CSV table of C-alpha atoms and ligand atoms in Angstrom, one decimal:
chain,number,residue,atom,x,y,z
Z,6,UNK,CA,-10.7,-34.5,-5.7
Z,7,UNK,CA,-7.4,-35.8,-4.8
Z,8,UNK,CA,-6.8,-35.5,-1.0
Z,9,UNK,CA,-4.3,-32.9,-1.2
Z,10,UNK,CA,-3.6,-29.7,-0.7
Z,11,UNK,CA,-1.3,-26.5,-1.2
Z,12,UNK,CA,-1.4,-23.9,1.1
Z,13,UNK,CA,-0.1,-20.0,0.7
Z,14,UNK,CA,-0.2,-17.4,3.4
Z,15,UNK,CA,-0.3,-13.6,3.5
Z,16,UNK,CA,0.3,-10.5,5.9
Z,17,UNK,CA,0.0,-10.3,9.8
Z,18,UNK,CA,1.0,-13.3,12.7
Z,19,UNK,CA,-2.5,-13.9,13.4
Z,20,UNK,CA,-2.8,-15.0,9.5
Z,21,UNK,CA,0.5,-17.0,10.2
Z,22,UNK,CA,-1.3,-18.9,12.7
Z,23,UNK,CA,-4.1,-19.0,11.6
Z,24,UNK,CA,-3.5,-21.6,8.4
Z,25,UNK,CA,-1.1,-23.0,11.7
Z,26,UNK,CA,-5.3,-24.2,12.5
Z,27,UNK,CA,-6.3,-24.9,9.2
Z,28,UNK,CA,-4.3,-26.6,8.1
Z,29,UNK,CA,-4.2,-28.9,11.5
Z,30,UNK,CA,-8.0,-28.4,10.7
Z,31,UNK,CA,-7.2,-30.1,6.5
Z,32,UNK,CA,-5.2,-32.6,7.9
Z,33,UNK,CA,-7.9,-33.3,10.7
Z,34,UNK,CA,-10.4,-34.1,7.8
Z,35,UNK,CA,-7.2,-36.6,5.5
Z,36,UNK,CA,-6.0,-34.1,3.3
Z,37,UNK,CA,-2.4,-34.1,3.1
Z,38,UNK,CA,-0.6,-31.0,2.3
Z,39,UNK,CA,2.3,-30.9,-0.5
Z,40,UNK,CA,4.6,-28.2,-1.2
Z,41,UNK,CA,3.3,-28.1,-5.0
Z,42,UNK,CA,0.4,-26.6,-6.1
Z,43,UNK,CA,0.6,-28.8,-9.3
Z,44,UNK,CA,0.3,-31.6,-6.9
Z,45,UNK,CA,-2.6,-30.5,-5.1
Z,46,UNK,CA,-6.2,-31.3,-5.6
Z,47,UNK,CA,-7.3,-27.9,-2.9
Z,48,UNK,CA,-5.5,-24.3,-3.3
Z,49,UNK,CA,-5.8,-22.9,0.2
Z,50,UNK,CA,-4.9,-18.4,-0.1
Z,51,UNK,CA,-4.9,-17.2,2.9
Z,52,UNK,CA,-4.9,-13.5,2.8
Z,53,UNK,CA,-4.1,-10.0,3.2
Z,54,UNK,CA,-5.5,-6.2,2.7
Z,55,UNK,CA,-4.0,-4.1,5.1
Z,56,UNK,CA,-2.5,-2.2,2.2
Z,57,UNK,CA,-3.5,-1.8,-1.4
Z,58,UNK,CA,0.0,-4.0,-2.7
Z,59,UNK,CA,-1.2,-6.4,-0.7
Z,60,UNK,CA,-4.0,-7.2,-2.1
Z,61,UNK,CA,-2.9,-6.3,-5.9
Z,62,UNK,CA,-0.8,-9.0,-5.2
Z,63,UNK,CA,-3.9,-11.3,-3.9
Z,64,UNK,CA,-5.0,-10.6,-7.2
Z,65,UNK,CA,-2.3,-10.9,-8.8
Z,66,UNK,CA,-2.2,-14.6,-7.7
Z,67,UNK,CA,-5.7,-15.4,-8.4
Z,68,UNK,CA,-5.3,-14.5,-12.0
Z,69,UNK,CA,-2.4,-16.9,-12.1
Z,70,UNK,CA,-4.7,-19.9,-10.9
Z,71,UNK,CA,-6.8,-19.5,-13.7
Z,72,UNK,CA,-4.1,-21.5,-16.2
Z,73,UNK,CA,-4.3,-24.7,-13.3
Z,74,UNK,CA,-8.4,-25.0,-14.0
Z,75,UNK,CA,-9.2,-27.7,-15.5
Z,76,UNK,CA,-7.4,-29.8,-14.4
Z,77,UNK,CA,-9.6,-31.1,-11.5
Z,78,UNK,CA,-8.7,-28.5,-8.7
Z,79,UNK,CA,-10.5,-26.4,-6.3
Z,80,UNK,CA,-10.0,-23.1,-5.0
Z,81,UNK,CA,-10.1,-21.6,-1.4
Z,82,UNK,CA,-10.0,-18.3,-1.2
Z,83,UNK,CA,-10.0,-17.3,2.8
Z,84,UNK,CA,-8.5,-14.4,5.0
Z,85,UNK,CA,-8.6,-11.3,5.0
Z,86,UNK,CA,-9.0,-10.3,1.2
Z,87,UNK,CA,-12.2,-12.7,1.7
Z,88,UNK,CA,-14.2,-11.2,3.8
Z,89,UNK,CA,-13.3,-7.8,2.7
Z,90,UNK,CA,-14.9,-9.0,-1.1
Z,91,UNK,CA,-16.9,-12.1,-0.6
Z,92,UNK,CA,-18.9,-13.4,-3.5
Z,93,UNK,CA,-17.4,-10.2,-5.5
Z,94,UNK,CA,-14.8,-13.6,-6.1
Z,95,UNK,CA,-16.3,-16.1,-7.8
Z,96,UNK,CA,-17.5,-13.0,-10.1
Z,97,UNK,CA,-13.7,-12.6,-10.6
Z,98,UNK,CA,-12.8,-15.5,-10.4
Z,99,UNK,CA,-15.5,-18.3,-11.7
Z,100,UNK,CA,-13.1,-21.3,-10.6
Z,101,UNK,CA,-13.2,-20.5,-6.8
Z,102,UNK,CA,-15.0,-23.1,-5.0
Z,103,UNK,CA,-14.5,-21.4,-1.3
Z,104,UNK,CA,-14.7,-18.0,-0.1
Z,105,UNK,CA,-14.3,-17.4,3.8
Z,106,UNK,CA,-13.2,-14.9,6.4
Z,107,UNK,CA,-11.5,-15.9,9.6
Z,108,UNK,CA,-14.1,-15.4,11.1
Z,109,UNK,CA,-16.0,-18.9,9.9
Z,110,UNK,CA,-13.1,-20.9,10.3
Z,111,UNK,CA,-14.7,-22.9,13.0
Z,112,UNK,CA,-17.0,-23.4,10.0
Z,113,UNK,CA,-13.8,-25.3,8.4
Z,114,UNK,CA,-15.4,-28.7,8.6
Z,115,UNK,CA,-18.4,-28.7,7.7
Z,116,UNK,CA,-17.5,-26.3,4.1
Z,117,UNK,CA,-15.3,-28.8,2.8
Z,118,UNK,CA,-18.1,-31.7,3.0
Z,119,UNK,CA,-19.8,-29.0,1.4
Z,120,UNK,CA,-17.3,-28.9,-1.2
Z,121,UNK,CA,-16.7,-33.0,-1.6
Z,122,UNK,CA,-20.3,-33.4,-2.0
Z,123,UNK,CA,-19.5,-31.6,-4.6
Z,124,UNK,CA,-21.0,-28.0,-4.3
Z,125,UNK,CA,-19.8,-24.9,-6.2
Z,126,UNK,CA,-20.2,-21.4,-4.3
Z,127,UNK,CA,-19.7,-21.7,-0.3
Z,128,UNK,CA,-18.9,-18.9,1.5
Z,129,UNK,CA,-18.5,-18.3,5.2
Z,130,UNK,CA,-18.4,-14.7,5.8
Z,131,UNK,CA,-19.3,-12.9,8.4
Z,132,UNK,CA,-21.3,-10.1,9.4
Z,133,UNK,CA,-19.4,-8.6,12.5
Z,134,UNK,CA,-22.4,-10.6,14.7
Z,135,UNK,CA,-20.1,-13.5,15.8
Z,136,UNK,CA,-18.7,-14.6,19.5
Z,137,UNK,CA,-17.3,-17.4,18.7
Z,138,UNK,CA,-13.2,-18.0,19.0
Z,139,UNK,CA,-11.9,-20.7,16.6
Z,140,UNK,CA,-10.3,-23.0,18.4
Z,141,UNK,CA,-8.9,-26.4,17.4
Z,142,UNK,CA,-6.8,-28.8,19.4
Z,143,UNK,CA,-5.8,-29.7,15.2
Z,144,UNK,CA,-2.8,-27.7,14.8
Z,145,UNK,CA,0.4,-28.1,12.6
Z,146,UNK,CA,3.0,-25.4,14.4
Z,147,UNK,CA,5.6,-24.6,11.5
Z,148,UNK,CA,7.6,-22.7,13.9
Z,149,UNK,CA,9.4,-25.4,15.3
Z,150,UNK,CA,10.4,-23.3,18.5
Z,151,UNK,CA,7.6,-21.0,19.1
Z,152,UNK,CA,4.4,-22.1,19.8
Z,153,UNK,CA,1.7,-18.8,19.0
Z,154,UNK,CA,-2.0,-18.9,20.6
Z,155,UNK,CA,-4.3,-16.1,19.9
Z,156,UNK,CA,-6.2,-15.8,22.7
Z,157,UNK,CA,-8.8,-12.2,21.3
Z,158,UNK,CA,-9.7,-12.1,17.4
Z,159,UNK,CA,-11.2,-9.4,15.7
Z,160,UNK,CA,-11.2,-5.9,16.6
Z,161,UNK,CA,-13.5,-3.1,17.9
Z,162,UNK,CA,-11.8,0.5,17.0
Z,163,UNK,CA,-11.6,1.5,14.6
Z,164,UNK,CA,-9.1,3.5,13.4
Z,165,UNK,CA,-10.0,5.4,10.1
Z,166,UNK,CA,-7.2,3.8,8.0
Z,167,UNK,CA,-7.9,0.6,8.8
Z,168,UNK,CA,-9.7,-2.4,7.2
Z,169,UNK,CA,-9.0,-4.7,10.3
Z,170,UNK,CA,-12.2,-4.3,11.6
Z,171,UNK,CA,-14.4,-5.2,8.6
Z,172,UNK,CA,-12.5,-7.7,7.3
Z,173,UNK,CA,-12.0,-9.8,11.0
Z,174,UNK,CA,-14.8,-8.8,12.8
Z,175,UNK,CA,-16.5,-8.2,16.0
Z,176,UNK,CA,-13.5,-8.1,19.6
Z,177,UNK,CA,-13.9,-11.5,21.3
Z,178,UNK,CA,-11.6,-13.3,23.2
Z,179,UNK,CA,-11.2,-16.5,24.7
Z,180,UNK,CA,-10.8,-17.7,28.3
Z,181,UNK,CA,-8.4,-17.4,30.9
Z,182,UNK,CA,-8.9,-21.8,31.5
Z,183,UNK,CA,-9.1,-22.6,27.2
Z,184,UNK,CA,-5.6,-20.2,27.3
Z,185,UNK,CA,-3.9,-21.6,29.4
Z,186,UNK,CA,-4.9,-25.3,28.5
Z,187,UNK,CA,-3.6,-24.7,24.7
Z,188,UNK,CA,-0.3,-22.9,27.0
Z,189,UNK,CA,0.7,-26.1,29.0
Z,190,UNK,CA,-0.3,-28.7,25.7
Z,191,UNK,CA,2.8,-26.4,23.1
Z,192,UNK,CA,5.0,-26.5,27.1
Z,193,UNK,CA,3.9,-30.9,27.0
Z,194,UNK,CA,5.0,-30.8,23.5
Z,195,UNK,CA,8.1,-28.8,24.1
Z,196,UNK,CA,8.7,-25.3,23.4
Z,197,UNK,CA,9.9,-22.9,25.5
Z,198,UNK,CA,8.7,-20.2,23.9
Z,199,UNK,CA,4.9,-19.0,23.6
Z,200,UNK,CA,4.2,-16.2,21.9
Z,201,UNK,CA,-0.2,-14.5,22.2
Z,202,UNK,CA,-1.6,-12.8,19.5
Z,203,UNK,CA,-4.5,-10.7,18.5
Z,204,UNK,CA,-4.6,-7.7,16.7
Z,205,UNK,CA,-4.7,-5.7,20.2
Z,206,UNK,CA,-3.5,-8.3,22.7
Z,207,UNK,CA,-3.9,-6.5,25.2
Z,208,UNK,CA,-7.5,-5.3,25.0
Z,209,UNK,CA,-8.2,-9.0,26.7
Z,210,UNK,CA,-11.1,-9.9,28.0
Z,211,UNK,CA,-11.7,-12.8,29.4
Z,212,UNK,CA,-15.2,-14.0,29.0
Z,213,UNK,CA,-15.2,-15.9,32.4
Z,214,UNK,CA,-14.3,-13.2,34.6
Z,215,UNK,CA,-11.2,-15.0,36.4
Z,216,UNK,CA,-7.5,-13.1,34.4
Z,217,UNK,CA,-7.4,-9.7,33.8
Z,218,UNK,CA,-4.7,-9.5,30.3
Z,219,UNK,CA,-1.4,-9.0,33.3
Z,220,UNK,CA,-2.8,-12.2,34.9
Z,221,UNK,CA,-2.9,-13.8,32.3
Z,222,UNK,CA,0.5,-13.6,31.3
Z,223,UNK,CA,1.9,-13.6,34.8
Z,224,UNK,CA,0.6,-17.4,34.4
Z,225,UNK,CA,1.6,-18.1,31.2
Z,226,UNK,CA,5.0,-17.2,32.4
Z,227,UNK,CA,4.4,-19.3,35.0
Z,228,UNK,CA,4.3,-22.1,33.2
Z,229,UNK,CA,6.9,-25.2,33.9
Z,230,UNK,CA,9.0,-25.6,30.7
Z,231,UNK,CA,8.3,-21.7,29.3
Z,232,UNK,CA,11.4,-20.1,29.7
Z,233,UNK,CA,10.1,-16.9,26.9
Z,234,UNK,CA,6.1,-15.6,26.9
Z,235,UNK,CA,5.7,-13.0,23.8
Z,236,UNK,CA,3.1,-10.8,23.3
Z,237,UNK,CA,1.6,-8.5,20.2
Z,238,UNK,CA,0.3,-6.5,19.4
Z,239,UNK,CA,-0.4,-3.9,21.5
Z,240,UNK,CA,-2.8,-1.3,21.8
Z,241,UNK,CA,-2.4,2.1,23.4
Z,242,UNK,CA,-6.3,2.6,24.4
Z,243,UNK,CA,-5.2,-0.8,26.6
Z,244,UNK,CA,-2.2,-0.9,28.1
Z,245,UNK,CA,-2.4,-0.7,31.6
Z,246,UNK,CA,0.6,-0.5,34.4
Z,247,UNK,CA,0.2,-3.5,35.6
Z,248,UNK,CA,1.2,-5.4,32.5
Z,249,UNK,CA,4.8,-3.2,32.9
Z,250,UNK,CA,5.0,-4.4,35.9
Z,251,UNK,CA,3.8,-7.8,36.0
Z,252,UNK,CA,7.1,-8.1,32.7
Z,253,UNK,CA,8.9,-6.8,36.0
Z,254,UNK,CA,8.1,-9.3,38.3
Z,255,UNK,CA,8.4,-12.5,36.4
Z,256,UNK,CA,12.2,-13.4,34.2
Z,257,UNK,CA,10.4,-15.3,31.7
Z,258,UNK,CA,8.3,-12.6,30.0
Z,259,UNK,CA,10.5,-11.0,27.3
Z,260,UNK,CA,11.5,-7.4,28.1
Z,261,UNK,CA,10.2,-6.3,24.6
Z,262,UNK,CA,7.3,-4.3,24.0
Z,263,UNK,CA,5.6,-3.6,20.5
Z,264,UNK,CA,3.4,-0.7,20.7
Z,265,UNK,CA,2.5,0.9,17.8
Z,266,UNK,CA,2.2,4.7,18.1
Z,267,UNK,CA,1.3,5.5,14.1
Z,268,UNK,CA,1.6,9.4,14.4
Z,269,UNK,CA,3.6,11.4,16.9
Z,270,UNK,CA,0.6,14.3,16.2
Z,271,UNK,CA,-2.0,14.8,18.0
Z,272,UNK,CA,-4.2,16.2,15.7
Z,273,UNK,CA,-3.2,13.4,13.3
Z,274,UNK,CA,-3.9,10.9,16.1
Z,275,UNK,CA,-7.6,12.5,16.6
Z,276,UNK,CA,-8.3,12.5,12.6
Z,277,UNK,CA,-6.8,8.4,12.4
Z,278,UNK,CA,-9.2,8.1,15.6
Z,279,UNK,CA,-6.9,6.3,17.5
Z,280,UNK,CA,-8.6,7.9,20.9
Z,281,UNK,CA,-5.2,9.4,22.2
Z,282,UNK,CA,-2.5,12.3,22.9
Z,283,UNK,CA,1.1,12.6,22.2
Z,284,UNK,CA,0.8,13.3,25.8
Z,285,UNK,CA,-0.9,10.2,26.7
Z,286,UNK,CA,0.8,7.5,24.4
Z,287,UNK,CA,4.5,9.5,25.6
Z,288,UNK,CA,2.4,8.6,29.7
Z,289,UNK,CA,3.0,4.8,28.8
Z,290,UNK,CA,6.4,5.1,28.0
Z,291,UNK,CA,7.1,6.6,30.5
Z,292,UNK,CA,5.8,3.8,32.5
Z,293,UNK,CA,7.8,1.1,30.6
Z,294,UNK,CA,11.5,3.5,30.7
Z,295,UNK,CA,9.8,3.3,34.7
Z,296,UNK,CA,10.1,-0.6,34.7
Z,297,UNK,CA,13.1,-2.5,36.9
Z,298,UNK,CA,14.2,-4.2,33.7
Z,299,UNK,CA,16.0,-2.2,30.2
Z,300,UNK,CA,12.1,-3.5,28.5
Z,301,UNK,CA,12.8,-2.7,24.3
Z,302,UNK,CA,9.9,-0.4,22.8
Z,303,UNK,CA,9.2,-0.6,18.9
Z,304,UNK,CA,6.7,0.6,17.0
Z,305,UNK,CA,4.6,1.0,14.0
Z,306,UNK,CA,3.7,4.3,12.0
Z,307,UNK,CA,1.6,6.0,9.1
Z,308,UNK,CA,3.0,8.6,6.9
Z,309,UNK,CA,1.5,10.7,4.9
Z,310,UNK,CA,-2.5,10.2,6.5
Z,311,UNK,CA,-4.8,12.4,5.4
Z,312,UNK,CA,-3.7,16.3,5.8
Z,313,UNK,CA,-1.0,15.5,7.6
Z,314,UNK,CA,1.5,18.4,7.3
Z,315,UNK,CA,5.9,18.6,7.5
Z,316,UNK,CA,4.7,20.0,10.9
Z,317,UNK,CA,3.3,17.5,11.9
Z,318,UNK,CA,5.6,15.0,10.2
Z,319,UNK,CA,8.4,16.6,12.6
Z,320,UNK,CA,6.0,16.0,15.9
Z,321,UNK,CA,6.3,12.1,14.5
Z,322,UNK,CA,10.3,12.1,14.3
Z,323,UNK,CA,10.7,14.5,17.6
Z,324,UNK,CA,8.8,11.4,19.3
Z,325,UNK,CA,10.6,9.2,17.6
Z,326,UNK,CA,13.8,10.7,19.4
Z,327,UNK,CA,11.9,11.0,23.1
Z,328,UNK,CA,10.8,7.0,22.9
Z,329,UNK,CA,14.5,5.8,22.0
Z,330,UNK,CA,12.6,2.4,19.8
Z,331,UNK,CA,15.1,0.6,18.5
Z,332,UNK,CA,13.0,-0.9,15.7
Z,333,UNK,CA,9.6,0.8,13.8
Z,334,UNK,CA,7.7,-0.2,11.1
Z,335,UNK,CA,6.8,2.7,9.3
Z,336,UNK,CA,4.3,3.0,5.7
Z,337,UNK,CA,2.7,5.1,3.8
Z,338,UNK,CA,-0.8,5.6,4.1
Z,339,UNK,CA,-2.7,3.1,1.4
Z,340,UNK,CA,-6.5,4.5,1.4
Z,341,UNK,CA,-8.5,1.4,1.6
Z,342,UNK,CA,-12.2,0.1,1.0
Z,343,UNK,CA,-14.6,0.1,3.2
Z,344,UNK,CA,-13.0,2.8,5.7
Z,345,UNK,CA,-13.9,5.6,7.0
Z,346,UNK,CA,-10.8,7.6,6.3
Z,347,UNK,CA,-11.5,6.9,2.3
Z,348,UNK,CA,-13.9,9.7,2.1
Z,349,UNK,CA,-11.0,12.0,3.3
Z,350,UNK,CA,-8.7,12.9,0.4
Z,351,UNK,CA,-5.5,11.2,-0.1
Z,352,UNK,CA,-4.0,14.7,-0.3
Z,353,UNK,CA,0.0,13.8,-0.1
Z,354,UNK,CA,1.6,12.9,-3.5
Z,355,UNK,CA,3.0,9.8,-3.4
Z,356,UNK,CA,6.9,10.8,-3.8
Z,357,UNK,CA,6.4,13.1,-0.6
Z,358,UNK,CA,5.3,10.4,1.5
Z,359,UNK,CA,8.1,8.2,0.6
Z,360,UNK,CA,9.8,11.3,0.9
Z,361,UNK,CA,8.2,10.9,4.5
Z,362,UNK,CA,8.8,7.6,5.0
Z,363,UNK,CA,12.6,7.9,4.0
Z,364,UNK,CA,13.2,11.3,6.6
Z,365,UNK,CA,11.1,9.1,9.8
Z,366,UNK,CA,13.9,5.9,8.6
Z,367,UNK,CA,16.7,7.9,8.2
Z,368,UNK,CA,15.8,9.2,11.6
Z,369,UNK,CA,14.6,5.8,13.6
Z,370,UNK,CA,18.6,4.6,11.8
Z,371,UNK,CA,20.6,7.4,14.2
Z,372,UNK,CA,18.8,6.2,17.0
Z,373,UNK,CA,19.1,2.9,17.2
Z,374,UNK,CA,23.5,3.7,16.2
Z,375,UNK,CA,23.2,5.2,19.3
Z,376,UNK,CA,20.6,3.0,21.2
Z,377,UNK,CA,22.3,-0.4,20.5
Z,378,UNK,CA,25.3,0.6,22.0
Z,379,UNK,CA,24.2,0.2,25.7
Z,380,UNK,CA,24.5,-3.7,24.9
Z,381,UNK,CA,27.9,-3.4,23.9
Z,382,UNK,CA,29.9,-5.7,27.3
Z,383,UNK,CA,26.4,-7.2,28.1
Z,384,UNK,CA,25.3,-10.5,28.7
Z,385,UNK,CA,22.5,-12.6,27.7
Z,386,UNK,CA,20.5,-15.3,26.8
Z,387,UNK,CA,20.1,-16.2,22.9
Z,388,UNK,CA,17.9,-18.4,22.1
Z,389,UNK,CA,19.8,-20.1,18.6
Z,390,UNK,CA,17.5,-19.6,15.4
Z,391,UNK,CA,19.9,-20.9,13.2
Z,392,UNK,CA,23.9,-20.8,11.7
Z,393,UNK,CA,25.7,-19.3,9.2
Z,394,UNK,CA,28.1,-21.3,8.0
Z,395,UNK,CA,29.9,-19.2,5.9
Z,396,UNK,CA,30.6,-16.8,8.0
Z,397,UNK,CA,31.3,-19.2,11.5
Z,398,UNK,CA,28.4,-17.7,12.9
Z,399,UNK,CA,25.7,-19.1,14.9
Z,400,UNK,CA,22.1,-16.7,14.8
Z,401,UNK,CA,20.2,-16.0,17.0
Z,402,UNK,CA,17.2,-14.4,19.3
Z,403,UNK,CA,17.8,-12.0,22.7
Z,404,UNK,CA,15.0,-11.9,24.8
Z,405,UNK,CA,14.6,-8.4,23.3
Z,406,UNK,CA,13.5,-9.9,20.2
Z,407,UNK,CA,16.6,-8.6,18.5
Z,408,UNK,CA,18.9,-10.7,16.0
Z,409,UNK,CA,22.0,-12.3,17.9
Z,410,UNK,CA,25.2,-13.2,15.1
Z,411,UNK,CA,28.2,-15.1,17.6
Z,412,UNK,CA,30.9,-17.6,17.0
Z,413,UNK,CA,31.5,-20.6,20.1
Z,414,UNK,CA,34.8,-22.1,19.8
Z,415,UNK,CA,32.8,-25.1,21.1
Z,416,UNK,CA,33.8,-28.2,18.5
Z,417,UNK,CA,29.9,-29.1,17.7
Z,418,UNK,CA,27.5,-26.4,16.9
Z,419,UNK,CA,24.7,-25.1,19.8
Z,420,UNK,CA,21.3,-26.6,18.3
Z,421,UNK,CA,18.4,-24.6,17.0
Z,422,UNK,CA,15.8,-24.0,19.6
Z,423,UNK,CA,18.6,-24.3,22.3
Z,424,UNK,CA,19.5,-21.1,24.6
Z,425,UNK,CA,23.2,-20.1,24.7
Z,426,UNK,CA,25.1,-17.1,27.5
Z,427,UNK,CA,26.7,-14.8,25.3
Z,428,UNK,CA,28.8,-11.8,25.5
Z,429,UNK,CA,28.2,-9.0,23.6
Z,430,UNK,CA,31.5,-7.7,21.3
Z,431,UNK,CA,30.0,-5.7,18.4
Z,432,UNK,CA,26.4,-3.8,17.7
Z,433,UNK,CA,25.4,-3.0,14.5
Z,434,UNK,CA,21.6,-0.1,13.9
Z,435,UNK,CA,20.1,-3.6,13.5
Z,436,UNK,CA,21.6,-6.6,15.6
Z,437,UNK,CA,24.0,-7.5,17.7
Z,438,UNK,CA,27.6,-9.4,17.4
Z,439,UNK,CA,29.0,-12.0,20.3
Z,440,UNK,CA,31.0,-14.6,21.9
Z,441,UNK,CA,29.7,-17.6,23.5
Z,442,UNK,CA,30.7,-17.6,27.4
Z,443,UNK,CA,33.2,-20.4,27.7
Z,444,UNK,CA,30.8,-22.8,30.4
E,723,SAH,N1,-4.2,-3.0,15.7
E,723,SAH,C1,-2.8,-3.1,15.1
E,723,SAH,C2,-2.2,-2.6,14.4
E,723,SAH,C3,-2.0,-3.6,13.8
E,723,SAH,S1,-2.4,-3.7,11.4
E,723,SAH,C4,-3.1,-1.6,15.9
E,723,SAH,O1,-3.4,-0.5,16.3
E,723,SAH,O2,-1.3,-1.2,16.4
E,723,SAH,C5,-0.7,-3.3,11.4
E,723,SAH,C6,-0.2,-1.9,11.5
E,723,SAH,O3,0.0,-1.9,9.3
E,723,SAH,C7,-0.4,-0.8,11.7
E,723,SAH,O4,-0.3,-0.7,12.8
E,723,SAH,C8,-0.6,0.2,10.9
E,723,SAH,O5,1.0,1.1,11.0
E,723,SAH,C9,0.2,-0.1,9.6
E,723,SAH,N2,-1.3,0.3,8.4
E,723,SAH,C10,-2.8,-0.1,9.1
E,723,SAH,N3,-3.9,0.0,8.1
E,723,SAH,C11,-3.1,-0.1,7.0
E,723,SAH,C12,-3.0,1.7,5.7
E,723,SAH,N4,-4.3,1.9,5.4
E,723,SAH,N5,-2.3,2.3,5.9
E,723,SAH,C13,-1.0,1.9,5.5
E,723,SAH,N6,-0.4,1.2,6.4
E,723,SAH,C14,-1.4,0.8,7.4
E,724,SF4,FE1,-6.5,-1.6,12.4
E,724,SF4,FE2,-7.1,0.3,14.4
E,724,SF4,FE3,-8.1,-2.5,15.1
E,724,SF4,FE4,-4.9,-1.5,15.1
E,724,SF4,S1,-6.9,-1.0,16.3
E,724,SF4,S2,-6.1,-3.2,14.0
E,724,SF4,S3,-5.0,-0.4,13.5
E,724,SF4,S4,-8.5,-0.6,13.5
E,725,F3S,FE1,-3.6,-8.6,6.4
E,725,F3S,FE2,-5.6,-9.1,7.6
E,725,F3S,FE3,-3.6,-9.5,9.4
E,725,F3S,S1,-5.4,-7.0,6.7
E,725,F3S,S2,-2.5,-7.5,8.5
E,725,F3S,S3,-4.4,-10.9,7.2
E,725,F3S,S4,-5.3,-9.0,10.1
């Protein structure tokens, strides 16, 4: 087997960052990354199973592997489908050599050694026992401007619809010292933006007991050279007021909180095992709204959960009005293996789910159209991400994570990664238009 690899990644930001660490680990083991599967000795597939569609994609791709067998290639299936399906992957796709969930990546060097020794079926599967996290100094950072740090892995919340507790192991945090050391290393590399990651990032519990999540946020925000700190995803149950206070106190902490509500109906939230009510959630929102800074709020929503009525849906629609999110990610409920909701009747027909989804998206669009107006005339710093040559615009992102397209009279366009002060001249429901301030 040639020591070259091709990797493809699906799923959430945690998975994308896992791939950065897996790539770093492979490179440390003497493997070189290639852009074309045809040139690779080892094909790695980092998978997602959050919804049925995501999982189908994986099996579709596994079938495509078939035509590549016999070329001396080896295959590794890692990530959430790997953990969920385990050794069944070998039955479905006998040409696969490694099946590993994310809670076993710290053993990758050993798995690679066994692969090179010619072993056929190597597994790294988790039984929700391990307290270990995957920490490596070998991270192949693919985003040139934003450095990701996983501070907490796994999930102990067991929402009725969700695979994550079964695919990512139990909740376990890194020490604050190790997080801060990585953050300083990232700053030394020239990054100005750091994003802290966790399935429930604010459920963070420093094993050394030195810091709360809010204190860790503040500490990362005070590292020299760091201008923006983001964190995702926050869980309402562990959302404490000191997080809002930290954002108010440290300008470097971005004025944006992603706080998925899932449903605006307390009855549905109860059935989902979210362990909070609409009122309890709205109290957290009121803390955010009471902040001195204008903190942008975004959310995830599931429609069509078993038993959801039109009335429940209307509760979600009015919650959208009450909160005034700047963006939502809404999904149709998808029954998942191993989850408690699988025993409930998936009672809402597909067309009804689609109609409910559309209803919420329409409602939200109207909210955003009005919401974004508050930025008209505002001055803000934008981090440049790229250029749109066609429209002679620079594309960037605000601290609130909004897309800002701006023009500049400077003869040389600002480089990606730099910050430019702009004034907003026009607003759309999903983006802002601005002009660079003449300095
Ligand atoms: N830990 C985070 C969410 C992680 S999963 C939280 O609790 O908020 C990302 C999103 O996928 C969830 O917020 C949820 O909206 C959606 N999701 C998870 N399981 C799903 C399922 N079975 N069907 C549809 N959407 C789902
Ligand atoms: Fe899934 Fe719930 Fe855990 Fe989020 S908190 S990852 S939705 S089980
Ligand atoms: Fe998917 Fe696993 Fe992330 S299921 S969304 S890759 S935690």
